[in-house]
Each structure stands twice: as C-alpha cells, then as structure tokens.
Amino acid sequence: SEFLSPFLDRDIKQIGHIELSILWIGSYEILYCDDVPKTVIMNEAIELAKTFGADGSFQYINAILDAIIKDKVKS
C-alpha cells in the first residue's frame, strides 16, 4: 500500500476492496512480470474492474496503472 499511495488522489482507506485488490495485482504485474505486455495487464485490470468493481471504477484503475507504468519507464 505504501507503493500505491503516491499515485492515488485519495487516502488508500477510501478505495474499495475490489478496486484496491485490482490495483495491487496490476501494479505487481507491472513491476515484476516483465514477460507480460503492459497492454495485457491494463486490459485485464480494466475488465476485472468492469466486471467486479463499482460503476466507472475501471477509469480510475486505468489512470492509476497508467501512472505506474509511466513512472516505471521514467525510472
């Protein structure tokens, strides 16, 4: 959760459990699964959010994971 905090626009406690789980999975894959294309990670996370998350949460998931990808590329 400490890793995600700089990318969030709210306190981590305000994020739903499903959305937070999707963010943890997606961010782990972005950081540690170099053999998986980033587009695949993003698409899977968005589909999970559309299926199981709150209405419109896929847009939030997309924005956060995109920021993590951009930060990783910058590093």
PDB file of N, CA and C in Angstrom, residues 4 15-27 48 61:
ATOM      1  N   LEU A   4       1.552   2.260  -3.589  1.00  0.00           N
ATOM      2  CA  LEU A   4       0.448   2.848  -4.340  1.00  0.00           C
ATOM      3  C   LEU A   4       0.151   4.285  -3.937  1.00  0.00           C
ATOM      4  N   ILE A  15     -10.539   3.696  -0.883  1.00  0.00           N
ATOM      5  CA  ILE A  15     -10.663   2.905  -2.107  1.00  0.00           C
ATOM      6  C   ILE A  15     -11.318   1.574  -1.761  1.00  0.00           C
ATOM      7  N   GLY A  16     -12.270   1.171  -2.569  1.00  0.00           N
ATOM      8  CA  GLY A  16     -12.978  -0.081  -2.324  1.00  0.00           C
ATOM      9  C   GLY A  16     -12.034  -1.276  -2.343  1.00  0.00           C
ATOM     10  N   HIS A  17     -12.429  -2.316  -1.654  1.00  0.00           N
ATOM     11  CA  HIS A  17     -11.592  -3.512  -1.541  1.00  0.00           C
ATOM     12  C   HIS A  17     -11.325  -4.157  -2.899  1.00  0.00           C
ATOM     13  N   ILE A  18     -12.319  -4.197  -3.739  1.00  0.00           N
ATOM     14  CA  ILE A  18     -12.137  -4.815  -5.054  1.00  0.00           C
ATOM     15  C   ILE A  18     -11.179  -3.976  -5.899  1.00  0.00           C
ATOM     16  N   GLU A  19     -11.409  -2.686  -5.929  1.00  0.00           N
ATOM     17  CA  GLU A  19     -10.531  -1.806  -6.704  1.00  0.00           C
ATOM     18  C   GLU A  19      -9.099  -1.863  -6.187  1.00  0.00           C
ATOM     19  N   LEU A  20      -8.952  -1.882  -4.882  1.00  0.00           N
ATOM     20  CA  LEU A  20      -7.613  -1.947  -4.291  1.00  0.00           C
ATOM     21  C   LEU A  20      -6.924  -3.266  -4.646  1.00  0.00           C
ATOM     22  N   SER A  21      -7.672  -4.339  -4.624  1.00  0.00           N
ATOM     23  CA  SER A  21      -7.105  -5.642  -4.998  1.00  0.00           C
ATOM     24  C   SER A  21      -6.654  -5.642  -6.453  1.00  0.00           C
ATOM     25  N   ILE A  22      -7.459  -5.062  -7.312  1.00  0.00           N
ATOM     26  CA  ILE A  22      -7.093  -4.970  -8.732  1.00  0.00           C
ATOM     27  C   ILE A  22      -5.834  -4.126  -8.899  1.00  0.00           C
ATOM     28  N   LEU A  23      -5.740  -3.032  -8.163  1.00  0.00           N
ATOM     29  CA  LEU A  23      -4.547  -2.185  -8.234  1.00  0.00           C
ATOM     30  C   LEU A  23      -3.307  -2.919  -7.736  1.00  0.00           C
ATOM     31  N   TRP A  24      -3.435  -3.694  -6.673  1.00  0.00           N
ATOM     32  CA  TRP A  24      -2.292  -4.462  -6.171  1.00  0.00           C
ATOM     33  C   TRP A  24      -1.832  -5.493  -7.194  1.00  0.00           C
ATOM     34  N   ILE A  25      -2.772  -6.214  -7.762  1.00  0.00           N
ATOM     35  CA  ILE A  25      -2.420  -7.228  -8.765  1.00  0.00           C
ATOM     36  C   ILE A  25      -1.767  -6.569  -9.978  1.00  0.00           C
ATOM     37  N   GLY A  26      -2.416  -5.530 -10.493  1.00  0.00           N
ATOM     38  CA  GLY A  26      -1.888  -4.846 -11.673  1.00  0.00           C
ATOM     39  C   GLY A  26      -0.528  -4.232 -11.444  1.00  0.00           C
ATOM     40  N   SER A  27      -0.353  -3.578 -10.308  1.00  0.00           N
ATOM     41  CA  SER A  27       0.942  -2.941 -10.043  1.00  0.00           C
ATOM     42  C   SER A  27       2.036  -3.990  -9.848  1.00  0.00           C
ATOM     43  N   LEU A  48     -11.503  -6.660 -15.136  1.00  0.00           N
ATOM     44  CA  LEU A  48     -11.848  -7.035 -13.761  1.00  0.00           C
ATOM     45  C   LEU A  48     -12.661  -5.933 -13.091  1.00  0.00           C
ATOM     46  N   ILE A  61      -8.937   2.795 -12.207  1.00  0.00           N
ATOM     47  CA  ILE A  61      -7.916   1.743 -12.300  1.00  0.00           C
ATOM     48  C   ILE A  61      -6.980   2.042 -13.465  1.00  0.00           C
TER      49      ILE A  61
END
